[in-house]
Amino acid sequence: MSSSDPTVQPVPTSVVEQVDAADVTLSNPKRAVISLGSNLGNRLETLQGAIDALEDTPGLRVKAVSPVYETEPWGVEPGSQATYFNAVVLIKTTLPPSSLLERGHAIEEAFERVRDERWGPRTIDVDIVAYQDVVSDDPELTLPHPRAHERAFVLVPWNDVDPQAEVPGLGAVAGLLAAVGQEGVRVRTDLELRLPE
């Protein structure tokens, strides 16, 4: 049906918003795993802000949030940067991976993430770790995340929220975590991230 058809009325925005707000209308949602990390500013507040921004995304629902872990920065001189707070969220979404990636970048930009230095400190990292069982070597978005299976700061919180999880094409998260070990990844039981209302 062409868009010039005069019988086609646009759906009022208010109706679209109501429909989107209802979880039941996520028809055939896909599971995805997102890793969050922050080592600048108020790290806990920033992680919570990113979770809330994900929940505010049309076609996306946050289903589980891991405990907060504290980790040393990668690839830099010890003590030269603040430690990271890391967490993993499980989402269900009707967005395709490319749109999810755009949303992740938009959230990073909203928190003034600066991408000027590899391994540099960052206000917030929003990484898509896995999307359903998709395996893709697209340079724009490699799935699963090419280094997730060897990073304890991703595997530890992921295993917390989904002990049965698999890294597509690479095996069980629990098994990969056993191989990597949990050294340098400390749970912060004094901190908590909220699941959005």
CSV table of N, CA and C in Angstrom, one decimal, residues 64-189:
chain,number,residue,atom,x,y,z
A,64,ALA,N,16.7,-7.6,33.6
A,64,ALA,CA,17.5,-8.0,34.8
A,64,ALA,C,18.7,-7.1,34.9
A,65,VAL,N,19.1,-6.8,36.1
A,65,VAL,CA,20.3,-6.0,36.3
A,65,VAL,C,21.2,-6.7,37.3
A,66,SER,N,22.5,-6.8,36.9
A,66,SER,CA,23.5,-7.5,37.8
A,66,SER,C,23.9,-6.7,39.0
A,67,PRO,N,24.5,-7.3,40.0
A,67,PRO,CA,25.2,-6.5,41.0
A,67,PRO,C,26.3,-5.7,40.3
A,68,VAL,N,26.8,-4.7,41.1
A,68,VAL,CA,27.9,-3.8,40.7
A,68,VAL,C,29.2,-4.5,41.0
A,69,TYR,N,30.1,-4.5,40.0
A,69,TYR,CA,31.5,-5.0,40.3
A,69,TYR,C,32.5,-3.8,40.1
A,70,GLU,N,33.5,-3.9,40.8
A,70,GLU,CA,34.6,-2.9,40.7
A,70,GLU,C,35.8,-3.6,40.1
A,71,THR,N,36.4,-3.0,39.1
A,71,THR,CA,37.5,-3.6,38.3
A,71,THR,C,38.6,-2.6,38.0
A,72,GLU,N,39.8,-3.1,37.8
A,72,GLU,CA,40.9,-2.2,37.4
A,72,GLU,C,40.8,-1.9,35.9
A,73,PRO,N,41.2,-0.7,35.5
A,73,PRO,CA,41.1,-0.4,34.0
A,73,PRO,C,42.1,-1.3,33.3
A,74,TRP,N,41.7,-1.6,32.0
A,74,TRP,CA,42.5,-2.4,31.1
A,74,TRP,C,43.5,-1.6,30.4
A,75,GLY,N,44.7,-2.2,30.2
A,75,GLY,CA,45.7,-1.7,29.2
A,75,GLY,C,46.3,-0.4,29.6
A,76,VAL,N,46.3,0.0,30.9
A,76,VAL,CA,46.9,1.2,31.3
A,76,VAL,C,47.8,1.0,32.6
A,77,GLU,N,48.6,2.0,32.8
A,77,GLU,CA,49.5,1.9,34.0
A,77,GLU,C,48.6,1.8,35.3
A,78,PRO,N,48.9,0.8,36.2
A,78,PRO,CA,48.1,0.7,37.4
A,78,PRO,C,48.1,2.0,38.2
A,79,GLY,N,47.0,2.4,38.7
A,79,GLY,CA,46.8,3.6,39.5
A,79,GLY,C,46.7,4.9,38.7
A,80,SER,N,46.8,4.8,37.3
A,80,SER,CA,46.7,6.0,36.5
A,80,SER,C,45.3,6.5,36.2
A,81,GLN,N,44.3,5.6,36.4
A,81,GLN,CA,42.9,5.9,36.3
A,81,GLN,C,42.1,5.3,37.4
A,82,ALA,N,40.9,5.9,37.6
A,82,ALA,CA,40.0,5.4,38.7
A,82,ALA,C,39.6,4.0,38.3
A,83,THR,N,39.2,3.2,39.2
A,83,THR,CA,38.6,1.9,38.9
A,83,THR,C,37.3,2.0,38.2
A,84,TYR,N,36.9,0.9,37.5
A,84,TYR,CA,35.6,0.9,36.9
A,84,TYR,C,34.6,0.3,37.8
A,85,PHE,N,33.4,0.8,37.6
A,85,PHE,CA,32.2,0.1,38.1
A,85,PHE,C,31.6,-0.6,36.8
A,86,ASN,N,31.3,-1.9,36.9
A,86,ASN,CA,30.8,-2.7,35.8
A,86,ASN,C,29.5,-3.3,36.2
A,87,ALA,N,28.6,-3.5,35.2
A,87,ALA,CA,27.4,-4.3,35.4
A,87,ALA,C,26.9,-4.8,34.1
A,88,VAL,N,26.0,-5.8,34.1
A,88,VAL,CA,25.4,-6.3,32.9
A,88,VAL,C,23.9,-6.3,33.0
A,89,VAL,N,23.3,-5.9,32.0
A,89,VAL,CA,21.8,-5.9,32.0
A,89,VAL,C,21.3,-6.9,30.9
A,90,LEU,N,20.2,-7.6,31.2
A,90,LEU,CA,19.5,-8.4,30.2
A,90,LEU,C,18.3,-7.6,29.7
A,91,ILE,N,18.2,-7.5,28.4
A,91,ILE,CA,17.0,-6.8,27.8
A,91,ILE,C,16.3,-7.7,26.9
A,92,LYS,N,15.0,-7.3,26.7
A,92,LYS,CA,14.2,-7.9,25.5
A,92,LYS,C,13.9,-6.7,24.6
A,93,THR,N,14.1,-6.9,23.3
A,93,THR,CA,13.9,-5.8,22.4
A,93,THR,C,13.4,-6.2,21.1
A,94,THR,N,12.6,-5.3,20.4
A,94,THR,CA,12.2,-5.6,19.1
A,94,THR,C,13.1,-4.8,18.1
A,95,LEU,N,14.1,-4.1,18.6
A,95,LEU,CA,15.0,-3.3,17.8
A,95,LEU,C,16.0,-4.3,17.2
A,96,PRO,N,16.4,-4.1,15.9
A,96,PRO,CA,17.5,-4.9,15.3
A,96,PRO,C,18.8,-4.5,15.9
A,97,PRO,N,19.8,-5.3,15.8
A,97,PRO,CA,21.1,-5.0,16.4
A,97,PRO,C,21.7,-3.6,16.0
A,98,SER,N,21.5,-3.2,14.8
A,98,SER,CA,22.0,-1.9,14.3
A,98,SER,C,21.4,-0.7,15.1
A,99,SER,N,20.1,-0.8,15.3
A,99,SER,CA,19.4,0.2,16.1
A,99,SER,C,19.7,0.2,17.5
A,100,LEU,N,20.0,-1.0,18.1
A,100,LEU,CA,20.4,-1.1,19.4
A,100,LEU,C,21.8,-0.5,19.6
A,101,LEU,N,22.6,-0.7,18.6
A,101,LEU,CA,24.0,-0.1,18.7
A,101,LEU,C,23.9,1.5,18.6
A,102,GLU,N,23.0,2.0,17.8
A,102,GLU,CA,22.8,3.4,17.7
A,102,GLU,C,22.3,4.0,19.0
A,103,ARG,N,21.4,3.3,19.6
A,103,ARG,CA,20.9,3.7,20.9
A,103,ARG,C,22.0,3.7,22.0
A,104,GLY,N,22.9,2.7,22.0
A,104,GLY,CA,24.0,2.6,22.9
A,104,GLY,C,24.9,3.8,22.7
A,105,HIS,N,25.2,4.1,21.5
A,105,HIS,CA,26.1,5.3,21.2
A,105,HIS,C,25.4,6.6,21.6
A,106,ALA,N,24.1,6.7,21.4
A,106,ALA,CA,23.4,7.9,21.8
A,106,ALA,C,23.4,8.1,23.4
A,107,ILE,N,23.3,7.0,24.1
A,107,ILE,CA,23.4,7.0,25.6
A,107,ILE,C,24.8,7.5,26.0
A,108,GLU,N,25.8,6.9,25.3
A,108,GLU,CA,27.2,7.3,25.6
A,108,GLU,C,27.4,8.8,25.4
A,109,GLU,N,26.8,9.3,24.3
A,109,GLU,CA,27.0,10.7,24.0
A,109,GLU,C,26.3,11.6,24.9
A,110,ALA,N,25.1,11.1,25.4
A,110,ALA,CA,24.3,11.9,26.4
A,110,ALA,C,25.1,12.1,27.7
A,111,PHE,N,26.0,11.1,28.0
A,111,PHE,CA,26.8,11.2,29.2
A,111,PHE,C,28.2,11.8,28.8
A,112,GLU,N,28.3,12.4,27.6
A,112,GLU,CA,29.5,13.0,27.2
A,112,GLU,C,30.7,12.1,27.2
A,113,ARG,N,30.5,10.9,26.7
A,113,ARG,CA,31.6,9.9,26.5
A,113,ARG,C,32.5,10.5,25.5
A,114,VAL,N,33.8,10.5,25.7
A,114,VAL,CA,34.8,11.0,24.8
A,114,VAL,C,35.6,9.8,24.3
A,115,ARG,N,35.6,9.7,22.9
A,115,ARG,CA,36.3,8.5,22.3
A,115,ARG,C,37.7,9.0,21.7
A,116,ASP,N,38.5,9.6,22.5
A,116,ASP,CA,39.7,10.1,21.9
A,116,ASP,C,41.0,9.3,22.2
A,117,GLU,N,40.8,8.3,23.0
A,117,GLU,CA,42.0,7.6,23.5
A,117,GLU,C,41.6,6.1,23.7
A,118,ARG,N,42.3,5.2,23.0
A,118,ARG,CA,42.1,3.8,23.2
A,118,ARG,C,42.4,3.4,24.7
A,119,TRP,N,41.5,2.7,25.3
A,119,TRP,CA,41.7,2.3,26.8
A,119,TRP,C,41.6,3.6,27.7
A,120,GLY,N,41.2,4.7,27.1
A,120,GLY,CA,41.1,5.9,27.9
A,120,GLY,C,40.0,5.8,28.9
A,121,PRO,N,40.0,6.7,30.0
A,121,PRO,CA,38.9,6.7,30.9
A,121,PRO,C,37.6,7.1,30.2
A,122,ARG,N,36.5,6.5,30.7
A,122,ARG,CA,35.2,6.9,30.1
A,122,ARG,C,34.1,7.1,31.1
A,123,THR,N,33.2,8.0,30.8
A,123,THR,CA,32.1,8.3,31.6
A,123,THR,C,31.2,7.0,31.6
A,124,ILE,N,30.9,6.5,30.4
A,124,ILE,CA,30.1,5.3,30.3
A,124,ILE,C,30.4,4.6,29.0
A,125,ASP,N,30.5,3.3,29.1
A,125,ASP,CA,30.6,2.3,28.0
A,125,ASP,C,29.3,1.6,27.9
A,126,VAL,N,28.7,1.5,26.8
A,126,VAL,CA,27.5,0.7,26.6
A,126,VAL,C,27.8,-0.3,25.5
A,127,ASP,N,28.1,-1.5,25.8
A,127,ASP,CA,28.5,-2.5,24.8
A,127,ASP,C,27.5,-3.6,24.6
A,128,ILE,N,27.1,-3.9,23.4
A,128,ILE,CA,26.2,-5.0,23.1
A,128,ILE,C,27.1,-6.3,23.2
A,129,VAL,N,26.9,-7.1,24.1
A,129,VAL,CA,27.7,-8.3,24.3
A,129,VAL,C,27.2,-9.5,23.4
A,130,ALA,N,25.8,-9.6,23.4
A,130,ALA,CA,25.2,-10.7,22.6
A,130,ALA,C,23.8,-10.3,22.3
A,131,TYR,N,23.4,-10.8,21.1
A,131,TYR,CA,22.0,-10.6,20.7
A,131,TYR,C,21.4,-11.9,20.2
A,132,GLN,N,20.5,-12.4,20.9
A,132,GLN,CA,20.0,-13.8,20.6
A,132,GLN,C,21.1,-14.7,20.4
A,133,ASP,N,21.1,-15.5,19.3
A,133,ASP,CA,22.2,-16.4,19.1
A,133,ASP,C,23.0,-16.0,17.9
A,134,VAL,N,22.9,-14.7,17.6
A,134,VAL,CA,23.5,-14.1,16.4
A,134,VAL,C,25.0,-14.2,16.4
A,135,VAL,N,25.6,-14.7,15.4
A,135,VAL,CA,27.1,-14.7,15.2
A,135,VAL,C,27.4,-13.9,13.9
A,136,SER,N,28.0,-12.7,14.1
A,136,SER,CA,28.3,-11.9,12.9
A,136,SER,C,29.6,-11.2,13.0
A,137,ASP,N,30.4,-11.2,11.9
A,137,ASP,CA,31.7,-10.5,11.9
A,137,ASP,C,31.6,-9.1,11.3
A,138,ASP,N,30.4,-8.5,11.2
A,138,ASP,CA,30.2,-7.2,10.7
A,138,ASP,C,31.1,-6.2,11.5
A,139,PRO,N,32.0,-5.5,10.8
A,139,PRO,CA,32.9,-4.6,11.5
A,139,PRO,C,32.2,-3.5,12.3
A,140,GLU,N,31.0,-3.1,11.9
A,140,GLU,CA,30.3,-2.1,12.7
A,140,GLU,C,29.8,-2.7,14.0
A,141,LEU,N,29.4,-3.9,14.0
A,141,LEU,CA,28.9,-4.5,15.3
A,141,LEU,C,29.2,-6.0,15.2
A,142,THR,N,30.3,-6.5,15.8
A,142,THR,CA,30.6,-7.9,15.8
A,142,THR,C,29.9,-8.6,16.9
A,143,LEU,N,29.2,-9.6,16.6
A,143,LEU,CA,28.4,-10.4,17.6
A,143,LEU,C,28.8,-11.8,17.6
A,144,PRO,N,28.9,-12.4,18.8
A,144,PRO,CA,29.0,-11.7,20.1
A,144,PRO,C,30.2,-10.8,20.2
A,145,HIS,N,30.2,-9.9,21.2
A,145,HIS,CA,31.3,-9.0,21.4
A,145,HIS,C,32.6,-9.8,21.3
A,146,PRO,N,33.6,-9.3,20.5
A,146,PRO,CA,34.8,-10.1,20.2
A,146,PRO,C,35.7,-10.4,21.4
A,147,ARG,N,35.6,-9.7,22.5
A,147,ARG,CA,36.4,-9.9,23.6
A,147,ARG,C,35.7,-10.3,24.9
A,148,ALA,N,34.3,-10.3,24.8
A,148,ALA,CA,33.5,-10.6,26.0
A,148,ALA,C,33.9,-11.9,26.6
A,149,HIS,N,34.2,-13.0,25.8
A,149,HIS,CA,34.4,-14.3,26.4
A,149,HIS,C,35.7,-14.4,27.2
A,150,GLU,N,36.6,-13.3,27.1
A,150,GLU,CA,37.8,-13.4,27.9
A,150,GLU,C,37.9,-12.3,28.9
A,151,ARG,N,36.8,-11.6,29.1
A,151,ARG,CA,36.8,-10.5,30.1
A,151,ARG,C,36.0,-10.9,31.3
A,152,ALA,N,36.6,-11.0,32.4
A,152,ALA,CA,35.9,-11.4,33.7
A,152,ALA,C,34.9,-10.3,34.1
A,153,PHE,N,35.2,-9.1,33.8
A,153,PHE,CA,34.3,-8.0,34.2
A,153,PHE,C,32.9,-8.0,33.4
A,154,VAL,N,32.9,-8.8,32.3
A,154,VAL,CA,31.7,-9.1,31.6
A,154,VAL,C,31.1,-10.4,32.0
A,155,LEU,N,31.9,-11.4,32.1
A,155,LEU,CA,31.4,-12.8,32.4
A,155,LEU,C,30.9,-12.9,33.8
A,156,VAL,N,31.5,-12.3,34.8
A,156,VAL,CA,31.1,-12.5,36.2
A,156,VAL,C,29.6,-11.9,36.4
A,157,PRO,N,29.4,-10.6,36.0
A,157,PRO,CA,28.0,-10.1,36.2
A,157,PRO,C,27.0,-10.8,35.3
A,158,TRP,N,27.4,-11.3,34.1
A,158,TRP,CA,26.5,-12.0,33.2
A,158,TRP,C,26.1,-13.3,33.8
A,159,ASN,N,27.1,-14.0,34.4
A,159,ASN,CA,26.8,-15.2,35.0
A,159,ASN,C,25.8,-15.0,36.2
A,160,ASP,N,25.9,-13.9,36.9
A,160,ASP,CA,25.0,-13.6,38.0
A,160,ASP,C,23.6,-13.5,37.5
A,161,VAL,N,23.3,-12.8,36.4
A,161,VAL,CA,22.0,-12.5,36.0
A,161,VAL,C,21.4,-13.7,35.2
A,162,ASP,N,22.3,-14.5,34.6
A,162,ASP,CA,21.8,-15.6,33.8
A,162,ASP,C,22.8,-16.8,33.8
A,163,PRO,N,22.7,-17.6,34.9
A,163,PRO,CA,23.7,-18.7,35.1
A,163,PRO,C,23.7,-19.7,34.0
A,164,GLN,N,22.6,-19.8,33.2
A,164,GLN,CA,22.5,-20.8,32.1
A,164,GLN,C,23.0,-20.2,30.7
A,165,ALA,N,23.5,-18.9,30.8
A,165,ALA,CA,23.7,-18.2,29.5
A,165,ALA,C,24.8,-18.9,28.7
A,166,GLU,N,24.7,-18.7,27.4
A,166,GLU,CA,25.8,-19.1,26.5
A,166,GLU,C,26.3,-17.9,25.7
A,167,VAL,N,27.6,-17.9,25.4
A,167,VAL,CA,28.1,-16.9,24.4
A,167,VAL,C,28.0,-17.6,23.1
A,168,PRO,N,27.2,-17.0,22.2
A,168,PRO,CA,26.9,-17.7,20.9
A,168,PRO,C,28.2,-18.1,20.2
A,169,GLY,N,28.2,-19.4,19.9
A,169,GLY,CA,29.4,-20.0,19.2
A,169,GLY,C,30.6,-20.3,20.0
A,170,LEU,N,30.5,-19.9,21.3
A,170,LEU,CA,31.7,-20.1,22.2
A,170,LEU,C,31.5,-20.9,23.4
A,171,GLY,N,30.2,-21.2,23.7
A,171,GLY,CA,29.9,-22.0,24.9
A,171,GLY,C,29.4,-21.3,26.1
A,172,ALA,N,29.2,-22.1,27.2
A,172,ALA,CA,28.5,-21.6,28.4
A,172,ALA,C,29.4,-20.5,29.1
A,173,VAL,N,28.7,-19.4,29.5
A,173,VAL,CA,29.3,-18.3,30.2
A,173,VAL,C,30.1,-18.9,31.5
A,174,ALA,N,29.4,-19.8,32.2
A,174,ALA,CA,30.0,-20.4,33.4
A,174,ALA,C,31.3,-21.1,33.1
A,175,GLY,N,31.4,-21.8,32.0
A,175,GLY,CA,32.6,-22.5,31.6
A,175,GLY,C,33.7,-21.5,31.2
A,176,LEU,N,33.3,-20.5,30.4
A,176,LEU,CA,34.3,-19.5,30.0
A,176,LEU,C,34.8,-18.7,31.2
A,177,LEU,N,34.0,-18.5,32.2
A,177,LEU,CA,34.4,-17.8,33.4
A,177,LEU,C,35.3,-18.6,34.2
A,178,ALA,N,35.1,-19.9,34.3
A,178,ALA,CA,36.0,-20.8,35.0
A,178,ALA,C,37.4,-20.8,34.4
A,179,ALA,N,37.4,-20.7,33.1
A,179,ALA,CA,38.7,-20.6,32.4
A,179,ALA,C,39.5,-19.3,32.6
A,180,VAL,N,38.7,-18.2,32.7
A,180,VAL,CA,39.3,-16.9,32.8
A,180,VAL,C,39.6,-16.6,34.3
A,181,GLY,N,38.8,-17.0,35.2
A,181,GLY,CA,39.0,-16.7,36.6
A,181,GLY,C,38.4,-15.3,36.9
A,182,GLN,N,38.2,-15.1,38.2
A,182,GLN,CA,37.5,-13.8,38.7
A,182,GLN,C,38.5,-12.8,39.3
A,183,GLU,N,39.8,-13.0,39.1
A,183,GLU,CA,40.7,-12.1,39.7
A,183,GLU,C,40.5,-10.7,39.2
A,184,GLY,N,40.6,-9.8,40.2
A,184,GLY,CA,40.5,-8.3,39.9
A,184,GLY,C,39.1,-7.8,39.7
A,185,VAL,N,38.1,-8.7,39.9
A,185,VAL,CA,36.7,-8.3,39.8
A,185,VAL,C,36.0,-8.5,41.1
A,186,ARG,N,35.8,-7.4,41.8
A,186,ARG,CA,35.3,-7.4,43.2
A,186,ARG,C,33.8,-7.0,43.2
A,187,VAL,N,33.0,-7.8,43.8
A,187,VAL,CA,31.6,-7.4,43.9
A,187,VAL,C,31.4,-6.3,45.0
A,188,ARG,N,30.6,-5.3,44.7
A,188,ARG,CA,30.4,-4.2,45.6
A,188,ARG,C,29.0,-4.4,46.2
A,189,THR,N,28.9,-5.1,47.3
A,189,THR,CA,27.6,-5.4,47.9
A,189,THR,C,27.0,-4.2,48.5
